[in-house]
Coordinates of C-alpha atoms in Angstrom, one line a residue:
E16 CA 1.7 2.7 -25.5
S17 CA -0.6 4.0 -28.2
Y18 CA -2.8 5.8 -25.7
M19 CA 0.2 7.2 -23.9
T20 CA 1.7 8.6 -27.1
G21 CA -1.6 10.0 -28.3
Q22 CA -2.0 7.7 -31.3
L23 CA -5.2 6.2 -29.7
E24 CA -8.0 8.4 -28.5
V25 CA -11.1 7.5 -26.5
R26 CA -14.3 9.3 -27.0
G27 CA -15.9 10.2 -23.6
P28 CA -14.7 9.0 -20.2
L29 CA -11.8 6.6 -20.1
E30 CA -12.8 4.6 -17.1
P31 CA -15.9 2.7 -18.4
V32 CA -14.0 1.7 -21.6
V33 CA -11.1 0.3 -19.6
E34 CA -13.5 -1.5 -17.3
A35 CA -15.4 -3.1 -20.1
L36 CA -12.1 -4.3 -21.7
T37 CA -11.0 -5.7 -18.3
A38 CA -14.3 -7.4 -17.6
N39 CA -14.1 -9.3 -20.9
S40 CA -10.5 -10.5 -20.5
S41 CA -9.5 -13.8 -19.1
L42 CA -8.2 -14.0 -15.5
Q43 CA -6.2 -17.1 -16.3
P44 CA -2.6 -16.3 -17.3
S45 CA -1.5 -17.1 -20.7
W46 CA 1.5 -19.4 -21.4
F47 CA 3.7 -16.3 -22.1
Q48 CA 2.6 -14.7 -18.9
R49 CA 3.5 -17.8 -16.9
V50 CA 7.0 -17.8 -18.5
R51 CA 7.4 -14.1 -17.8
M52 CA 6.4 -14.6 -14.1
A53 CA 8.9 -17.4 -13.8
F54 CA 11.7 -15.3 -15.1
T55 CA 10.8 -12.0 -13.4
R56 CA 13.9 -10.1 -12.3
S57 CA 14.7 -10.5 -8.6
N58 CA 14.1 -7.5 -6.3
S59 CA 17.6 -7.3 -4.8
M60 CA 18.3 -4.5 -2.4
R61 CA 19.8 -2.5 -5.3
D62 CA 17.0 -3.2 -7.7
A63 CA 14.3 -2.5 -5.0
R64 CA 15.8 0.9 -4.3
H65 CA 15.9 1.7 -8.1
N66 CA 12.2 0.5 -8.5
V67 CA 11.1 2.7 -5.6
H68 CA 13.0 5.7 -7.0
H69 CA 11.3 5.2 -10.4
H70 CA 7.8 5.6 -8.9
Y71 CA 7.9 7.3 -5.5
D72 CA 10.7 9.8 -6.2
L73 CA 8.9 11.7 -8.9
G74 CA 8.8 14.6 -6.5
N75 CA 6.5 15.3 -3.5
P76 CA 4.8 18.2 -5.3
F77 CA 3.5 15.7 -7.9
Y78 CA 1.7 13.6 -5.3
Q79 CA 0.6 16.6 -3.3
L80 CA -1.4 17.7 -6.4
W81 CA -3.9 14.9 -6.2
L82 CA -3.5 12.8 -3.0
D83 CA -5.3 13.7 0.3
R84 CA -3.8 16.0 2.9
E85 CA -2.1 13.1 4.7
L86 CA -0.4 11.9 1.5
V87 CA -1.7 8.4 1.9
Y88 CA -1.1 6.5 -1.4
T89 CA -2.9 3.3 -0.5
C90 CA -6.5 2.1 -0.3
A91 CA -8.8 4.2 1.9
Y92 CA -11.5 2.9 4.2
F93 CA -15.0 4.4 3.4
E94 CA -16.6 3.5 6.8
E95 CA -19.5 5.7 5.6
P96 CA -20.3 5.9 1.9
E97 CA -20.5 9.7 2.0
M98 CA -17.0 10.1 3.5
S99 CA -14.5 12.4 1.7
L100 CA -11.2 11.0 0.7
E101 CA -9.5 12.8 3.6
E102 CA -11.9 11.2 6.1
A103 CA -11.6 7.8 4.5
Q104 CA -7.8 7.8 4.6
V105 CA -7.8 8.7 8.3
A106 CA -10.4 6.0 8.9
K107 CA -8.0 3.5 7.2
L108 CA -5.1 4.6 9.4
D109 CA -7.2 4.1 12.5
L110 CA -8.6 0.8 11.3
V111 CA -5.1 -0.5 11.0
C112 CA -4.2 0.7 14.5
R113 CA -7.4 -0.9 16.0
K114 CA -6.7 -4.2 14.2
L115 CA -3.2 -4.2 15.8
R116 CA -4.8 -3.3 19.2
L117 CA -1.9 -0.9 19.9
L118 CA -1.3 0.2 23.5
P119 CA 0.6 3.2 24.8
G120 CA 4.3 2.6 25.2
E121 CA 4.5 -0.3 22.8
T122 CA 7.0 -0.6 20.0
V123 CA 6.1 -0.9 16.3
V124 CA 8.2 -1.5 13.2
E125 CA 6.7 -0.4 9.9
A126 CA 8.1 -1.7 6.6
G127 CA 7.6 0.8 3.8
C128 CA 6.2 3.9 5.4
G129 CA 5.4 6.2 2.5
W130 CA 5.2 9.8 3.6
G131 CA 4.9 8.8 7.2
A132 CA 1.1 9.2 7.8
L133 CA 0.6 5.9 9.5
A134 CA 3.7 6.1 11.7
I135 CA 2.8 9.6 12.8
H136 CA -0.9 8.6 13.4
M137 CA 0.2 5.6 15.5
A138 CA 2.6 7.7 17.6
R139 CA 0.3 10.7 18.1
N140 CA -3.0 8.9 18.7
Y141 CA -1.9 5.6 20.2
G142 CA 1.2 6.6 22.2
V143 CA 3.5 4.0 20.6
N144 CA 7.1 4.2 19.5
V145 CA 7.7 3.6 15.8
K146 CA 10.7 2.6 13.7
A147 CA 9.7 3.1 10.0
F148 CA 11.8 1.8 7.1
N149 CA 11.8 3.2 3.6
V150 CA 14.2 3.6 0.7
S151 CA 12.5 6.6 -1.0
R152 CA 14.6 9.7 -0.2
E153 CA 11.8 12.1 -1.2
Q154 CA 9.3 10.4 1.1
L155 CA 11.7 10.2 4.0
T156 CA 12.6 13.8 3.8
Y157 CA 8.9 14.8 4.0
A158 CA 8.1 12.3 6.8
R159 CA 11.0 13.5 9.0
E160 CA 10.1 17.2 8.5
R161 CA 6.4 16.4 9.4
A162 CA 7.3 14.4 12.5
A163 CA 9.6 17.3 13.7
C164 CA 6.8 19.9 13.1
E165 CA 4.4 17.8 15.2
G166 CA 7.0 17.3 18.0
L167 CA 7.0 13.5 17.4
S168 CA 10.7 13.0 16.4
D169 CA 11.4 11.3 19.8
R170 CA 8.7 8.7 19.1
V171 CA 9.0 8.1 15.4
E172 CA 12.3 7.3 13.7
F173 CA 12.3 7.2 9.9
I174 CA 15.1 5.0 8.7
D175 CA 16.6 5.0 5.2
D176 CA 17.1 1.3 4.8
D177 CA 15.6 -1.9 3.3
Y178 CA 13.0 -3.9 5.2
R179 CA 15.5 -6.8 5.1
N180 CA 17.8 -5.0 7.5
V181 CA 15.2 -4.6 10.3
S182 CA 16.7 -5.4 13.7
G183 CA 15.4 -5.5 17.2
V184 CA 12.2 -7.0 18.7
F185 CA 8.9 -5.3 18.6
D186 CA 5.3 -5.6 19.9
A187 CA 3.8 -5.1 16.4
F188 CA 4.8 -5.3 12.7
V189 CA 2.9 -3.4 10.0
S190 CA 3.2 -3.0 6.3
V191 CA 0.7 -1.1 4.2
G192 CA 1.3 -1.2 0.4
M193 CA 4.9 -2.5 0.5
L194 CA 4.4 -6.3 0.0
E195 CA 3.6 -5.7 -3.7
H196 CA 7.2 -4.6 -4.1
V197 CA 8.9 -7.5 -2.4
G198 CA 8.7 -10.0 -5.2
L199 CA 8.1 -13.8 -4.9
Q200 CA 11.8 -14.6 -4.8
H201 CA 12.3 -12.6 -1.6
Y202 CA 9.3 -13.7 0.4
H203 CA 11.7 -15.8 2.5
S204 CA 13.5 -12.6 3.5
L205 CA 10.3 -11.1 4.8
A206 CA 9.5 -14.3 6.6
E207 CA 12.8 -14.1 8.4
V208 CA 12.2 -10.5 9.4
L209 CA 8.8 -11.5 11.0
H210 CA 10.3 -14.4 12.8
R211 CA 13.1 -12.5 14.4
C212 CA 11.4 -9.1 15.1
L213 CA 8.1 -10.0 16.7
K214 CA 7.8 -10.8 20.4
R215 CA 6.7 -14.4 20.8
D216 CA 4.4 -13.9 23.8
H217 CA 2.1 -11.1 22.5
G218 CA 3.5 -9.9 19.1
R219 CA 1.1 -9.3 16.2
G220 CA 1.3 -8.0 12.7
L221 CA -0.7 -6.7 9.8
L222 CA -0.1 -6.9 6.0
H223 CA -2.2 -4.5 3.8
F224 CA -1.6 -5.3 0.2
I225 CA -2.9 -5.5 -3.4
G226 CA -3.5 -9.1 -4.3
R227 CA -5.1 -11.6 -6.7
D228 CA -7.2 -14.7 -6.5
I229 CA -5.2 -16.4 -9.2
P230 CA -1.3 -16.1 -9.6
R231 CA -0.4 -14.0 -12.6
P232 CA 2.2 -11.3 -13.4
L233 CA 1.3 -7.6 -13.2
N234 CA 0.2 -6.0 -16.5
A235 CA 3.4 -5.7 -18.6
W236 CA 2.7 -2.0 -19.5
I237 CA 2.3 -1.0 -15.9
T238 CA 5.4 -2.9 -15.0
R239 CA 7.3 -1.1 -17.7
R240 CA 5.9 2.4 -17.3
I241 CA 4.6 2.7 -13.7
F242 CA 5.6 0.0 -11.2
P243 CA 8.8 -1.9 -12.1
G244 CA 9.4 -5.0 -10.1
A245 CA 5.9 -5.1 -8.6
Y246 CA 3.9 -8.4 -8.1
P247 CA 0.5 -8.7 -6.4
P248 CA 0.4 -12.0 -4.6
T249 CA -2.5 -14.4 -3.8
L250 CA -3.5 -15.1 -0.2
A251 CA -2.1 -18.6 -0.7
E252 CA 1.3 -17.3 -1.7
V253 CA 1.4 -15.0 1.3
T254 CA 0.5 -17.7 3.8
K255 CA 2.6 -20.4 2.3
D256 CA 5.8 -18.4 1.5
I257 CA 5.8 -15.7 4.2
L258 CA 3.6 -16.3 7.2
A259 CA 4.0 -20.0 7.7
P260 CA 7.8 -20.0 7.2
G261 CA 7.9 -17.0 9.6
G262 CA 6.1 -19.0 12.3
M263 CA 3.0 -16.9 12.0
S264 CA -0.7 -17.8 12.3
V265 CA -3.4 -15.9 10.5
I266 CA -6.2 -14.6 12.8
D267 CA -8.1 -12.3 10.5
V268 CA -8.5 -11.5 6.8
E269 CA -10.6 -8.7 5.3
N270 CA -11.0 -7.8 1.6
L271 CA -11.4 -4.1 0.9
R272 CA -11.6 -4.4 -2.9
L273 CA -14.5 -2.0 -3.4
H274 CA -13.0 0.5 -1.1
Y275 CA -10.0 0.6 -3.4
R276 CA -12.3 1.1 -6.4
E277 CA -13.7 4.1 -4.6
T278 CA -10.3 5.4 -3.6
L279 CA -9.1 5.3 -7.2
A280 CA -12.3 7.0 -8.4
H281 CA -11.3 9.9 -6.1
W282 CA -7.7 9.9 -7.3
S283 CA -8.7 9.9 -11.0
E284 CA -11.1 12.8 -10.4
R285 CA -8.4 14.8 -8.6
F286 CA -5.8 13.9 -11.2
A287 CA -8.1 15.1 -14.0
S288 CA -8.5 18.4 -12.2
V289 CA -4.7 19.1 -12.2
K290 CA -4.0 17.7 -15.7
D291 CA -2.7 21.0 -17.0
Q292 CA -0.2 21.3 -14.2
V293 CA 1.0 17.7 -14.7
R294 CA 1.4 18.2 -18.4
A295 CA 3.3 21.4 -17.9
T296 CA 5.8 19.8 -15.6
Y297 CA 6.1 16.2 -16.9
G298 CA 4.8 16.3 -20.4
E299 CA 1.6 15.0 -22.2
A300 CA 2.8 11.4 -22.5
F301 CA 3.4 11.1 -18.8
R302 CA 0.0 12.6 -18.0
R303 CA -1.8 10.2 -20.3
A304 CA 0.2 7.3 -18.9
W305 CA -0.9 8.1 -15.4
E306 CA -4.4 8.8 -16.5
L307 CA -4.5 5.3 -18.0
Y308 CA -2.8 3.7 -15.0
L309 CA -5.4 5.1 -12.6
A310 CA -8.3 4.2 -14.9
G311 CA -7.0 0.7 -15.4
S312 CA -6.4 0.2 -11.6
Q313 CA -10.0 1.3 -10.9
A314 CA -11.3 -1.2 -13.5
A315 CA -9.2 -4.0 -12.0
F316 CA -10.7 -3.5 -8.5
A317 CA -14.2 -2.9 -9.9
T318 CA -14.2 -6.2 -11.9
G319 CA -12.4 -8.4 -9.3
W320 CA -9.1 -8.6 -11.3
M321 CA -7.4 -7.2 -8.2
Q322 CA -8.2 -7.6 -4.5
L323 CA -7.1 -5.6 -1.5
F324 CA -6.3 -7.7 1.5
Q325 CA -5.7 -6.9 5.1
V326 CA -4.2 -9.9 7.0
V327 CA -3.7 -9.9 10.7
F328 CA -1.4 -12.5 12.2
V329 CA 0.4 -13.5 15.4
P330 CA 3.3 -15.8 16.3
R331 CA 2.0 -19.4 16.2
E332 CA 2.4 -19.9 19.9
T333 CA 0.6 -16.6 20.7
P334 CA -3.1 -16.5 21.4
P335 CA -5.2 -14.1 19.4
P336 CA -5.3 -10.7 21.1
S337 CA -9.2 -10.7 21.3
W338 CA -11.9 -13.3 21.7
T339 CA -13.8 -11.7 18.8
R340 CA -13.1 -8.8 16.4
A341 CA -16.3 -6.9 17.2
D342 CA -14.4 -4.2 19.2
V343 CA -12.5 -3.3 16.1
Y344 CA -15.6 -2.0 14.4
V345 CA -17.7 -0.8 17.3
H346 CA -15.3 1.8 18.9
P347 CA -11.7 2.9 18.7
I348 CA -9.5 1.3 21.4
G349 CA -6.5 3.6 21.0
F350 CA -4.6 6.0 23.2
E351 CA -7.0 8.2 25.3
G352 CA -9.9 6.3 23.7
S353 CA -10.8 8.8 21.1
R354 CA -10.8 8.7 17.3
P355 CA -8.8 11.5 15.7
A356 CA -10.5 14.1 13.5
A357 CA -9.9 13.9 9.8
D358 CA -7.9 17.1 9.8
S359 CA -5.8 16.4 12.9
H360 CA -2.5 16.1 11.1
G361 CA -1.4 19.5 12.3

């Protein structure tokens, strides 16, 4: 709060200071944090919509100032260290598609679709039909307009609704950056969605989410100022409370923690380059809050306070879709067998 209001100044770059403070803090939650986690407010459908509005409906122009061209607000995948942010975000979208082993004509449901980059990527480059759920009006408006401009409205449907209302049966389920907003009390709801919406003979799914090694609540200041209602789970919580009750078996886990550190470094640099525009529109306190949030997040992934997991799963009675996972990293297996260019969003 002191930094946000200008009562505290940091000489020099903010990131190394925050990282040093983070590295010297205990990962184990305090007694007070355990109590706060136990009494965290439930993410009901009404509260979830309010929380999403608080963060994601700040206005598309705000995020367009500093995100990549695709408006991807999740961890990128730096397949090569020298990749630009644009290239790394497209590489992440394609990595998700390859892990799901999407085939032309299949049906996919996406829970929490952001500005539509993944849904459009899947439809355009892998020939699938997508139903994407979101409760952010700003994001949905942008996503629908983009799908229409690319002639993909017949293959991508952006639905203004909560993930708990997903209906139908699909070949694949995917969620990138949404699980953090579900809340422990509602993991059973996501388990029910997975159980009823995935085909039992060859269905598969992927969860991409910020997580932890040890259960503890999200930083109280970030919860208050940036991400109300958010909770980064451990792998154990996800498998015990979502995947196992949903009848799912884990077939692959990858940790992209350092890729998120790199992503946040890019975001922080871009945000700093537009600080005057942010200040003019939202005020200095808002600018400083977001500067601190980005620096703190970068520090959390640099020091191991936060992890970034990609978990691939299938219905328990379904065999894994591949004997090994080597093909995921050797070559793209998508529609027409070619990897899209980094600027192919049209």
